[in-house]
Amino acid sequence: KIMVCSKISNRKPTNCTGTYSLSEVGKIYTWMKVSEVDPPKVIKHVYYWEGTAIATVKLKLKYASMRTWSQKTFNPLRAVGKWKVVVMTEENDVITMKKFTVIR
């Protein structure tokens, strides 16, 4: 399970609207619940803005079932527009993806 949100509270995602205002939100989180993993594993969250890869965050999966997340702080000069976060294996196989939009 994957969610993009503007806040994590008690290890749960909140405000998962899909559209985020730059004036209200300085960063977003990509939250995941993984299960049936053969640990240890590493996955990547690759953040794309307008089709260009902007950031990659590596996450270590230590348990067969766990919650984890990454965060992306917005650069005000390159934030407004269409975004997606792609979840990949270390070998660059795509697991899943989530799209979101940042507005002024």
mmCIF file of C-alpha atoms in Angstrom:
data_model
loop_
_atom_site.group_PDB
_atom_site.id
_atom_site.type_symbol
_atom_site.label_atom_id
_atom_site.label_comp_id
_atom_site.label_asym_id
_atom_site.label_seq_id
_atom_site.Cartn_x
_atom_site.Cartn_y
_atom_site.Cartn_z
ATOM 1 C CA LYS A 1 0.000 0.000 0.000
ATOM 2 C CA ILE A 2 1.317 3.472 -0.894
ATOM 3 C CA MET A 3 0.003 6.946 -0.016
ATOM 4 C CA VAL A 4 1.266 10.461 -0.724
ATOM 5 C CA CYS A 5 0.348 12.851 2.076
ATOM 6 C CA SER A 6 1.334 16.113 3.725
ATOM 7 C CA LYS A 7 1.644 14.720 7.254
ATOM 8 C CA ILE A 8 2.471 11.537 9.150
ATOM 9 C CA SER A 9 0.757 11.158 12.518
ATOM 10 C CA ASN A 10 1.291 8.112 14.740
ATOM 11 C CA ARG A 11 3.006 6.387 11.769
ATOM 12 C CA LYS A 12 -0.145 6.838 9.659
ATOM 13 C CA PRO A 13 -0.589 9.106 6.609
ATOM 14 C CA THR A 14 -2.947 12.085 6.847
ATOM 15 C CA ASN A 15 -4.101 14.740 4.355
ATOM 16 C CA CYS A 16 -3.765 12.481 1.321
ATOM 17 C CA THR A 17 -5.585 14.726 -1.149
ATOM 18 C CA GLY A 18 -3.474 14.319 -4.298
ATOM 19 C CA THR A 19 -3.202 18.107 -4.727
ATOM 20 C CA TYR A 20 -1.028 20.171 -2.392
ATOM 21 C CA SER A 21 -0.661 23.940 -2.111
ATOM 22 C CA LEU A 22 2.937 25.155 -1.994
ATOM 23 C CA SER A 23 1.815 28.049 0.228
ATOM 24 C CA GLU A 24 0.470 25.570 2.810
ATOM 25 C CA VAL A 25 2.777 22.555 2.460
ATOM 26 C CA GLY A 26 6.570 22.720 2.372
ATOM 27 C CA LYS A 27 7.070 18.992 1.908
ATOM 28 C CA ILE A 28 5.213 15.784 1.233
ATOM 29 C CA TYR A 29 5.632 12.225 2.411
ATOM 30 C CA THR A 30 5.389 8.955 0.550
ATOM 31 C CA TRP A 31 4.127 6.406 3.066
ATOM 32 C CA MET A 32 4.177 2.668 2.460
ATOM 33 C CA LYS A 33 3.031 -0.448 4.215
ATOM 34 C CA VAL A 34 4.971 -3.452 2.983
ATOM 35 C CA SER A 35 4.407 -7.105 3.723
ATOM 36 C CA GLU A 36 5.811 -10.456 2.710
ATOM 37 C CA VAL A 37 9.292 -9.004 2.288
ATOM 38 C CA ASP A 38 12.357 -11.198 2.606
ATOM 39 C CA PRO A 39 14.534 -8.822 4.652
ATOM 40 C CA PRO A 40 16.884 -7.170 4.461
ATOM 41 C CA LYS A 41 15.929 -5.351 1.260
ATOM 42 C CA VAL A 42 16.399 -1.845 -0.068
ATOM 43 C CA ILE A 43 13.766 -0.018 -2.074
ATOM 44 C CA LYS A 44 13.902 3.439 -3.630
ATOM 45 C CA HIS A 45 11.426 6.286 -3.842
ATOM 46 C CA VAL A 46 12.265 8.261 -6.981
ATOM 47 C CA TYR A 47 10.563 11.674 -7.155
ATOM 48 C CA TYR A 48 9.820 13.118 -10.594
ATOM 49 C CA TRP A 49 8.761 16.693 -11.322
ATOM 50 C CA GLU A 50 7.342 17.346 -14.787
ATOM 51 C CA GLY A 51 8.948 14.110 -16.014
ATOM 52 C CA THR A 52 12.449 14.820 -14.640
ATOM 53 C CA ALA A 53 13.922 12.784 -11.782
ATOM 54 C CA ILE A 54 14.585 15.248 -8.933
ATOM 55 C CA ALA A 55 15.443 13.051 -5.941
ATOM 56 C CA THR A 56 16.004 9.437 -4.930
ATOM 57 C CA VAL A 57 15.531 8.191 -1.373
ATOM 58 C CA LYS A 58 16.715 4.701 -0.396
ATOM 59 C CA LEU A 59 14.777 2.907 2.328
ATOM 60 C CA LYS A 60 15.987 -0.194 4.161
ATOM 61 C CA LEU A 61 13.350 -2.822 4.811
ATOM 62 C CA LYS A 62 14.420 -4.655 7.969
ATOM 63 C CA TYR A 63 11.267 -6.678 8.643
ATOM 64 C CA ALA A 64 8.917 -8.885 6.640
ATOM 65 C CA SER A 65 6.051 -6.483 7.370
ATOM 66 C CA MET A 66 6.530 -2.816 8.215
ATOM 67 C CA ARG A 67 5.541 0.796 7.599
ATOM 68 C CA THR A 68 8.068 3.234 6.216
ATOM 69 C CA TRP A 69 8.132 6.568 4.424
ATOM 70 C CA SER A 70 10.288 9.146 2.720
ATOM 71 C CA GLN A 71 9.866 12.889 2.474
ATOM 72 C CA LYS A 72 10.465 15.436 -0.264
ATOM 73 C CA THR A 73 10.995 19.075 0.674
ATOM 74 C CA PHE A 74 9.921 21.378 -2.138
ATOM 75 C CA ASN A 75 12.226 23.837 -3.855
ATOM 76 C CA PRO A 76 9.968 26.886 -4.419
ATOM 77 C CA LEU A 77 11.503 27.397 -7.879
ATOM 78 C CA ARG A 78 10.775 23.822 -8.998
ATOM 79 C CA ALA A 79 7.690 22.711 -7.142
ATOM 80 C CA VAL A 80 4.483 23.765 -8.882
ATOM 81 C CA GLY A 81 3.355 21.182 -11.409
ATOM 82 C CA LYS A 82 2.833 17.468 -11.945
ATOM 83 C CA TRP A 83 4.763 15.061 -9.739
ATOM 84 C CA LYS A 84 5.045 11.324 -9.370
ATOM 85 C CA VAL A 85 6.914 9.072 -7.000
ATOM 86 C CA VAL A 86 8.031 5.713 -8.335
ATOM 87 C CA VAL A 87 8.795 2.886 -5.919
ATOM 88 C CA MET A 88 11.583 0.701 -7.264
ATOM 89 C CA THR A 89 13.794 -2.185 -6.269
ATOM 90 C CA GLU A 90 17.528 -1.655 -6.002
ATOM 91 C CA GLU A 91 17.737 -3.250 -9.448
ATOM 92 C CA ASN A 92 15.414 -0.502 -10.825
ATOM 93 C CA ASP A 93 12.351 -2.724 -11.267
ATOM 94 C CA VAL A 94 9.192 -0.643 -10.777
ATOM 95 C CA ILE A 95 6.975 -1.842 -7.935
ATOM 96 C CA THR A 96 4.326 0.891 -8.009
ATOM 97 C CA MET A 97 3.835 4.601 -8.598
ATOM 98 C CA LYS A 98 1.694 7.454 -7.274
ATOM 99 C CA LYS A 99 0.972 10.815 -8.965
ATOM 100 C CA PHE A 100 0.235 14.135 -7.267
ATOM 101 C CA THR A 101 0.065 17.833 -8.110
ATOM 102 C CA VAL A 102 1.552 20.892 -6.424
ATOM 103 C CA ILE A 103 -0.197 24.243 -6.912
ATOM 104 C CA ARG A 104 0.591 27.761 -5.679
#
